[in-house]
Amino acid sequence: MSAYTGQVPDTRRPVDWRDKAVCRGQGDLWFPRPGDQIAIHVAKQACFTCPVMLACGQHALTNTILDGVWGGLSETQRVALQRKHPAAALDDPTAARAAILAALRNELNPVQSLRDLWDDRTHTLPGGHIGWIGDNASFSHRGHTYTPKQLAFLLDRGHKAKGIVRRIPECAVVECVSPRHLADNAERYQRRQALEKTARRAELAAAVEAEMAS
Ligand SMILES: [Zn+2]
């Protein structure tokens, strides 16, 4: 967010990062009402394309600016960063920028954040099965809701499941979320087709054999 908000006269100052900010001249957008998650999200997405995001975030942190979205950080995120790091540490540009990137890591890389979540929440079970740690009800992540099985499917197949994700009959471990042991509606249909084909072939072979024997 540019330091020029319209309320403070933009007195002569040397050219700096503020002149390159994407929010320059449209300040209001970067001061959403606290708790207005949609407006905060919109402002953040613009920050994520801004060439001076880190300089801006650092400026807000070192000057303890409380209102608005700065450098992709919401008010809540800046307060959390200031609690976590001593003020002197955030005065150092390199440290401040590293702290900002760490705080925004998941938002800047949503797929990585889902993989991290998967790594945190799963453990290997004997026999090639995978267990989910803790409550296996659906959970929300970046505005999307997943069940552990839907997450397993998405990360493994690279696309969302169609219909319900269930264990395949070959896996007897009730809590298993191994993507290799799961199938969605589309995959179950394909498996059924393949099984029927095999059964028809066996029937035909048996009929041929019976014919030859008679
Ligand atoms: Zn399994």
PDB file of C-alpha atoms and ligand atoms in Angstrom:
ATOM      1  CA  MET A   1       0.000   0.000   0.000  1.00  0.00           C
ATOM      2  CA  SER A   2       1.267   3.450  -0.870  1.00  0.00           C
ATOM      3  CA  ALA A   3       1.813   5.703   2.095  1.00  0.00           C
ATOM      4  CA  TYR A   4      -0.246   8.338   0.299  1.00  0.00           C
ATOM      5  CA  THR A   5      -3.781   7.849   1.579  1.00  0.00           C
ATOM      6  CA  GLY A   6      -5.366  11.090   0.452  1.00  0.00           C
ATOM      7  CA  GLN A   7      -5.518  12.397   3.976  1.00  0.00           C
ATOM      8  CA  VAL A   8      -1.867  13.299   4.258  1.00  0.00           C
ATOM      9  CA  PRO A   9      -0.556  15.905   1.811  1.00  0.00           C
ATOM     10  CA  ASP A  10       1.845  14.216  -0.594  1.00  0.00           C
ATOM     11  CA  THR A  11       4.623  16.731   0.013  1.00  0.00           C
ATOM     12  CA  ARG A  12       7.749  16.612  -2.070  1.00  0.00           C
ATOM     13  CA  ARG A  13       9.789  13.546  -1.334  1.00  0.00           C
ATOM     14  CA  PRO A  14      12.392  11.636  -3.257  1.00  0.00           C
ATOM     15  CA  VAL A  15      11.169   8.964  -5.654  1.00  0.00           C
ATOM     16  CA  ASP A  16      11.049   5.610  -3.839  1.00  0.00           C
ATOM     17  CA  TRP A  17       9.252   2.248  -3.820  1.00  0.00           C
ATOM     18  CA  ARG A  18       5.879   3.958  -3.332  1.00  0.00           C
ATOM     19  CA  ASP A  19       5.969   5.232  -6.900  1.00  0.00           C
ATOM     20  CA  LYS A  20       6.061   1.682  -8.222  1.00  0.00           C
ATOM     21  CA  ALA A  21       3.230   0.329  -6.042  1.00  0.00           C
ATOM     22  CA  VAL A  22       0.225  -1.150  -7.903  1.00  0.00           C
ATOM     23  CA  CYS A  23      -2.097   0.490  -5.376  1.00  0.00           C
ATOM     24  CA  ARG A  24      -0.815   3.973  -6.124  1.00  0.00           C
ATOM     25  CA  GLY A  25      -3.768   6.332  -6.547  1.00  0.00           C
ATOM     26  CA  GLN A  26      -6.418   3.837  -5.381  1.00  0.00           C
ATOM     27  CA  GLY A  27      -5.790   3.777  -1.674  1.00  0.00           C
ATOM     28  CA  ASP A  28      -9.311   3.005  -0.429  1.00  0.00           C
ATOM     29  CA  LEU A  29      -9.208  -0.544  -1.720  1.00  0.00           C
ATOM     30  CA  TRP A  30      -6.332  -1.274   0.666  1.00  0.00           C
ATOM     31  CA  PHE A  31      -8.252  -0.197   3.745  1.00  0.00           C
ATOM     32  CA  PRO A  32     -11.051  -2.767   3.942  1.00  0.00           C
ATOM     33  CA  ARG A  33     -13.228  -2.901   7.025  1.00  0.00           C
ATOM     34  CA  PRO A  34     -11.573  -5.149   9.593  1.00  0.00           C
ATOM     35  CA  GLY A  35     -12.970  -8.655   9.183  1.00  0.00           C
ATOM     36  CA  ASP A  36     -14.157  -8.053   5.600  1.00  0.00           C
ATOM     37  CA  GLN A  37     -12.411 -11.190   4.341  1.00  0.00           C
ATOM     38  CA  ILE A  38     -13.433 -10.754   0.711  1.00  0.00           C
ATOM     39  CA  ALA A  39     -12.111  -7.187   0.510  1.00  0.00           C
ATOM     40  CA  ILE A  40      -8.917  -8.218   2.310  1.00  0.00           C
ATOM     41  CA  HIS A  41      -8.485 -11.093  -0.149  1.00  0.00           C
ATOM     42  CA  VAL A  42      -8.914  -8.778  -3.154  1.00  0.00           C
ATOM     43  CA  ALA A  43      -6.344  -6.313  -1.820  1.00  0.00           C
ATOM     44  CA  LYS A  44      -3.888  -9.105  -1.057  1.00  0.00           C
ATOM     45  CA  GLN A  45      -4.166 -10.593  -4.551  1.00  0.00           C
ATOM     46  CA  ALA A  46      -3.177  -7.215  -6.009  1.00  0.00           C
ATOM     47  CA  CYS A  47      -0.277  -6.974  -3.545  1.00  0.00           C
ATOM     48  CA  PHE A  48       0.949 -10.374  -4.716  1.00  0.00           C
ATOM     49  CA  THR A  49       1.463  -8.892  -8.198  1.00  0.00           C
ATOM     50  CA  CYS A  50       3.140  -5.730  -6.895  1.00  0.00           C
ATOM     51  CA  PRO A  51       6.855  -5.239  -7.594  1.00  0.00           C
ATOM     52  CA  VAL A  52       7.404  -3.454  -4.276  1.00  0.00           C
ATOM     53  CA  MET A  53       5.377  -5.773  -2.037  1.00  0.00           C
ATOM     54  CA  LEU A  54       8.260  -6.540   0.317  1.00  0.00           C
ATOM     55  CA  ALA A  55       9.424  -2.926   0.670  1.00  0.00           C
ATOM     56  CA  CYS A  56       5.839  -1.947   1.444  1.00  0.00           C
ATOM     57  CA  GLY A  57       5.361  -4.694   4.021  1.00  0.00           C
ATOM     58  CA  GLN A  58       8.625  -3.817   5.687  1.00  0.00           C
ATOM     59  CA  HIS A  59       7.649  -0.132   5.789  1.00  0.00           C
ATOM     60  CA  ALA A  60       4.372  -0.993   7.536  1.00  0.00           C
ATOM     61  CA  LEU A  61       6.118  -3.270  10.016  1.00  0.00           C
ATOM     62  CA  THR A  62       8.928  -0.870  10.957  1.00  0.00           C
ATOM     63  CA  ASN A  63       6.478   2.024  11.318  1.00  0.00           C
ATOM     64  CA  THR A  64       3.885  -0.110  13.123  1.00  0.00           C
ATOM     65  CA  ILE A  65       1.115   0.912  10.742  1.00  0.00           C
ATOM     66  CA  LEU A  66      -2.021  -0.747  12.055  1.00  0.00           C
ATOM     67  CA  ASP A  67      -4.703  -0.111   9.431  1.00  0.00           C
ATOM     68  CA  GLY A  68      -5.084  -1.688   6.042  1.00  0.00           C
ATOM     69  CA  VAL A  69      -3.363  -4.263   3.861  1.00  0.00           C
ATOM     70  CA  TRP A  70       0.344  -3.556   3.354  1.00  0.00           C
ATOM     71  CA  GLY A  71       2.800  -5.716   1.465  1.00  0.00           C
ATOM     72  CA  GLY A  72       0.177  -8.449   1.138  1.00  0.00           C
ATOM     73  CA  LEU A  73      -0.196  -8.612   4.923  1.00  0.00           C
ATOM     74  CA  SER A  74      -3.488  -8.083   6.705  1.00  0.00           C
ATOM     75  CA  GLU A  75      -3.664  -6.183   9.989  1.00  0.00           C
ATOM     76  CA  THR A  76      -3.915  -9.474  11.860  1.00  0.00           C
ATOM     77  CA  GLN A  77      -0.858 -10.880  10.104  1.00  0.00           C
ATOM     78  CA  ARG A  78       1.229  -7.787  10.857  1.00  0.00           C
ATOM     79  CA  VAL A  79       0.263  -7.870  14.529  1.00  0.00           C
ATOM     80  CA  ALA A  80       1.239 -11.557  14.631  1.00  0.00           C
ATOM     81  CA  LEU A  81       4.599 -10.806  12.989  1.00  0.00           C
ATOM     82  CA  GLN A  82       5.288  -8.010  15.432  1.00  0.00           C
ATOM     83  CA  ARG A  83       4.516 -10.302  18.341  1.00  0.00           C
ATOM     84  CA  LYS A  84       6.728 -13.006  16.942  1.00  0.00           C
ATOM     85  CA  HIS A  85       9.779 -10.866  16.099  1.00  0.00           C
ATOM     86  CA  PRO A  86      11.429  -8.195  18.251  1.00  0.00           C
ATOM     87  CA  ALA A  87      11.111  -4.700  16.725  1.00  0.00           C
ATOM     88  CA  ALA A  88      14.851  -4.474  16.171  1.00  0.00           C
ATOM     89  CA  ALA A  89      14.791  -7.647  14.051  1.00  0.00           C
ATOM     90  CA  LEU A  90      12.110  -6.229  11.755  1.00  0.00           C
ATOM     91  CA  ASP A  91      14.196  -3.074  11.217  1.00  0.00           C
ATOM     92  CA  ASP A  92      16.658  -5.216   9.320  1.00  0.00           C
ATOM     93  CA  PRO A  93      15.352  -5.306   5.709  1.00  0.00           C
ATOM     94  CA  THR A  94      16.599  -8.824   4.991  1.00  0.00           C
ATOM     95  CA  ALA A  95      15.081 -10.277   8.164  1.00  0.00           C
ATOM     96  CA  ALA A  96      11.828  -8.363   7.705  1.00  0.00           C
ATOM     97  CA  ARG A  97      11.466  -9.570   4.113  1.00  0.00           C
ATOM     98  CA  ALA A  98      12.162 -13.159   5.115  1.00  0.00           C
ATOM     99  CA  ALA A  99       9.537 -12.892   7.860  1.00  0.00           C
ATOM    100  CA  ILE A 100       6.966 -11.482   5.413  1.00  0.00           C
ATOM    101  CA  LEU A 101       7.605 -14.243   2.872  1.00  0.00           C
ATOM    102  CA  ALA A 102       7.360 -16.891   5.584  1.00  0.00           C
ATOM    103  CA  ALA A 103       4.035 -15.438   6.776  1.00  0.00           C
ATOM    104  CA  LEU A 104       2.665 -15.394   3.211  1.00  0.00           C
ATOM    105  CA  ARG A 105       4.171 -18.674   2.083  1.00  0.00           C
ATOM    106  CA  ASN A 106       0.922 -20.615   1.993  1.00  0.00           C
ATOM    107  CA  GLU A 107      -0.988 -17.848   0.282  1.00  0.00           C
ATOM    108  CA  LEU A 108       1.657 -17.376  -2.378  1.00  0.00           C
ATOM    109  CA  ASN A 109       1.821 -21.095  -3.079  1.00  0.00           C
ATOM    110  CA  PRO A 110      -1.545 -22.785  -2.463  1.00  0.00           C
ATOM    111  CA  VAL A 111      -0.573 -26.195  -3.854  1.00  0.00           C
ATOM    112  CA  GLN A 112       2.541 -26.315  -1.683  1.00  0.00           C
ATOM    113  CA  SER A 113       0.405 -25.443   1.312  1.00  0.00           C
ATOM    114  CA  LEU A 114      -1.913 -28.380   0.598  1.00  0.00           C
ATOM    115  CA  ARG A 115       1.103 -30.692   0.317  1.00  0.00           C
ATOM    116  CA  ASP A 116       2.473 -29.361   3.608  1.00  0.00           C
ATOM    117  CA  LEU A 117      -0.899 -29.973   5.190  1.00  0.00           C
ATOM    118  CA  TRP A 118      -0.951 -33.509   3.815  1.00  0.00           C
ATOM    119  CA  ASP A 119       2.559 -34.181   5.157  1.00  0.00           C
ATOM    120  CA  ASP A 120       1.598 -32.797   8.561  1.00  0.00           C
ATOM    121  CA  ARG A 121      -1.628 -34.744   8.858  1.00  0.00           C
ATOM    122  CA  THR A 122      -0.734 -38.191   7.501  1.00  0.00           C
ATOM    123  CA  HIS A 123       1.346 -41.096   8.724  1.00  0.00           C
ATOM    124  CA  THR A 124       2.343 -44.389   7.152  1.00  0.00           C
ATOM    125  CA  LEU A 125       0.546 -47.530   8.291  1.00  0.00           C
ATOM    126  CA  PRO A 126       1.885 -51.077   7.873  1.00  0.00           C
ATOM    127  CA  GLY A 127       1.044 -52.700   4.543  1.00  0.00           C
ATOM    128  CA  GLY A 128       1.291 -49.543   2.425  1.00  0.00           C
ATOM    129  CA  HIS A 129      -1.726 -47.849   3.952  1.00  0.00           C
ATOM    130  CA  ILE A 130      -1.779 -44.212   5.054  1.00  0.00           C
ATOM    131  CA  GLY A 131      -3.549 -42.882   8.132  1.00  0.00           C
ATOM    132  CA  TRP A 132      -4.950 -39.412   8.787  1.00  0.00           C
ATOM    133  CA  ILE A 133      -3.955 -37.839  12.079  1.00  0.00           C
ATOM    134  CA  GLY A 134      -6.751 -36.439  14.226  1.00  0.00           C
ATOM    135  CA  ASP A 135     -10.291 -35.540  13.272  1.00  0.00           C
ATOM    136  CA  ASN A 136     -11.010 -36.858   9.781  1.00  0.00           C
ATOM    137  CA  ALA A 137     -14.054 -34.686   9.161  1.00  0.00           C
ATOM    138  CA  SER A 138     -13.898 -32.175   6.317  1.00  0.00           C
ATOM    139  CA  PHE A 139     -11.802 -29.061   6.866  1.00  0.00           C
ATOM    140  CA  SER A 140     -11.505 -25.651   5.248  1.00  0.00           C
ATOM    141  CA  HIS A 141      -8.392 -24.419   3.539  1.00  0.00           C
ATOM    142  CA  ARG A 142      -8.113 -21.092   1.700  1.00  0.00           C
ATOM    143  CA  GLY A 143     -11.863 -20.975   1.265  1.00  0.00           C
ATOM    144  CA  HIS A 144     -12.194 -24.544  -0.045  1.00  0.00           C
ATOM    145  CA  THR A 145     -13.545 -27.509   1.891  1.00  0.00           C
ATOM    146  CA  TYR A 146     -11.959 -30.937   1.624  1.00  0.00           C
ATOM    147  CA  THR A 147     -12.329 -34.298   3.269  1.00  0.00           C
ATOM    148  CA  PRO A 148      -8.985 -36.059   3.849  1.00  0.00           C
ATOM    149  CA  LYS A 149      -9.876 -38.472   1.010  1.00  0.00           C
ATOM    150  CA  GLN A 150     -10.693 -35.633  -1.382  1.00  0.00           C
ATOM    151  CA  LEU A 151      -7.347 -34.030  -0.541  1.00  0.00           C
ATOM    152  CA  ALA A 152      -5.494 -37.331  -1.129  1.00  0.00           C
ATOM    153  CA  PHE A 153      -7.233 -37.697  -4.488  1.00  0.00           C
ATOM    154  CA  LEU A 154      -6.563 -34.109  -5.576  1.00  0.00           C
ATOM    155  CA  LEU A 155      -2.861 -34.174  -4.718  1.00  0.00           C
ATOM    156  CA  ASP A 156      -2.315 -37.557  -6.382  1.00  0.00           C
ATOM    157  CA  ARG A 157      -4.447 -37.222  -9.529  1.00  0.00           C
ATOM    158  CA  GLY A 158      -3.967 -33.493 -10.038  1.00  0.00           C
ATOM    159  CA  HIS A 159      -7.702 -32.878 -10.435  1.00  0.00           C
ATOM    160  CA  LYS A 160     -10.733 -32.787  -8.198  1.00  0.00           C
ATOM    161  CA  ALA A 161     -12.641 -35.974  -7.501  1.00  0.00           C
ATOM    162  CA  LYS A 162     -15.989 -36.583  -9.232  1.00  0.00           C
ATOM    163  CA  GLY A 163     -18.595 -37.597  -6.683  1.00  0.00           C
ATOM    164  CA  ILE A 164     -17.670 -39.418  -3.519  1.00  0.00           C
ATOM    165  CA  VAL A 165     -14.130 -40.657  -2.865  1.00  0.00           C
ATOM    166  CA  ARG A 166     -14.220 -44.130  -1.278  1.00  0.00           C
ATOM    167  CA  ARG A 167     -11.743 -46.854  -0.467  1.00  0.00           C
ATOM    168  CA  ILE A 168     -11.457 -49.559  -3.097  1.00  0.00           C
ATOM    169  CA  PRO A 169     -12.550 -53.029  -1.899  1.00  0.00           C
ATOM    170  CA  GLU A 170      -8.931 -54.279  -1.936  1.00  0.00           C
ATOM    171  CA  CYS A 171      -8.104 -52.012   1.045  1.00  0.00           C
ATOM    172  CA  ALA A 172      -9.625 -53.222   4.295  1.00  0.00           C
ATOM    173  CA  VAL A 173      -8.153 -50.506   6.540  1.00  0.00           C
ATOM    174  CA  VAL A 174     -11.099 -48.306   7.477  1.00  0.00           C
ATOM    175  CA  GLU A 175      -9.027 -45.188   8.245  1.00  0.00           C
ATOM    176  CA  CYS A 176      -6.800 -45.500   5.150  1.00  0.00           C
ATOM    177  CA  VAL A 177      -6.433 -42.380   2.981  1.00  0.00           C
ATOM    178  CA  SER A 178      -3.764 -43.708   0.620  1.00  0.00           C
ATOM    179  CA  PRO A 179      -4.588 -42.219  -2.795  1.00  0.00           C
ATOM    180  CA  ARG A 180      -3.679 -45.594  -4.339  1.00  0.00           C
ATOM    181  CA  HIS A 181      -6.484 -47.159  -2.293  1.00  0.00           C
ATOM    182  CA  LEU A 182      -9.137 -44.612  -3.196  1.00  0.00           C
ATOM    183  CA  ALA A 183     -11.393 -44.068  -6.168  1.00  0.00           C
ATOM    184  CA  ASP A 184     -13.965 -41.453  -7.120  1.00  0.00           C
ATOM    185  CA  ASN A 185     -17.207 -42.096  -9.021  1.00  0.00           C
ATOM    186  CA  ALA A 186     -15.488 -41.888 -12.416  1.00  0.00           C
ATOM    187  CA  GLU A 187     -12.761 -44.334 -11.433  1.00  0.00           C
ATOM    188  CA  ARG A 188     -15.251 -46.744  -9.829  1.00  0.00           C
ATOM    189  CA  TYR A 189     -17.208 -46.763 -13.085  1.00  0.00           C
ATOM    190  CA  GLN A 190     -14.038 -47.569 -15.047  1.00  0.00           C
ATOM    191  CA  ARG A 191     -13.122 -50.349 -12.616  1.00  0.00           C
ATOM    192  CA  ARG A 192     -16.609 -51.844 -12.923  1.00  0.00           C
ATOM    193  CA  GLN A 193     -16.391 -51.758 -16.702  1.00  0.00           C
ATOM    194  CA  ALA A 194     -13.000 -53.492 -16.615  1.00  0.00           C
ATOM    195  CA  LEU A 195     -14.289 -56.161 -14.211  1.00  0.00           C
ATOM    196  CA  GLU A 196     -17.357 -56.814 -16.336  1.00  0.00           C
ATOM    197  CA  LYS A 197     -15.187 -57.166 -19.407  1.00  0.00           C
ATOM    198  CA  THR A 198     -12.973 -59.709 -17.642  1.00  0.00           C
ATOM    199  CA  ALA A 199     -16.043 -61.624 -16.418  1.00  0.00           C
ATOM    200  CA  ARG A 200     -17.554 -61.718 -19.928  1.00  0.00           C
ATOM    201  CA  ARG A 201     -14.267 -62.975 -21.345  1.00  0.00           C
ATOM    202  CA  ALA A 202     -14.089 -65.730 -18.719  1.00  0.00           C
ATOM    203  CA  GLU A 203     -17.690 -66.723 -19.448  1.00  0.00           C
ATOM    204  CA  LEU A 204     -16.963 -66.882 -23.133  1.00  0.00           C
ATOM    205  CA  ALA A 205     -13.819 -68.953 -22.565  1.00  0.00           C
ATOM    206  CA  ALA A 206     -15.781 -71.359 -20.353  1.00  0.00           C
ATOM    207  CA  ALA A 207     -18.505 -71.684 -22.987  1.00  0.00           C
ATOM    208  CA  VAL A 208     -15.928 -72.392 -25.684  1.00  0.00           C
ATOM    209  CA  GLU A 209     -14.273 -74.994 -23.494  1.00  0.00           C
ATOM    210  CA  ALA A 210     -17.617 -76.680 -22.747  1.00  0.00           C
ATOM    211  CA  GLU A 211     -18.405 -76.730 -26.455  1.00  0.00           C
ATOM    212  CA  MET A 212     -15.071 -78.348 -27.294  1.00  0.00           C
ATOM    213  CA  ALA A 213     -15.454 -80.964 -24.551  1.00  0.00           C
ATOM    214  CA  SER A 214     -18.891 -82.068 -25.762  1.00  0.00           C
TER     215      SER A 214
HETATM  216 ZN    ZN B   1      -5.287 -48.739   2.373  1.00  0.00          ZN
END
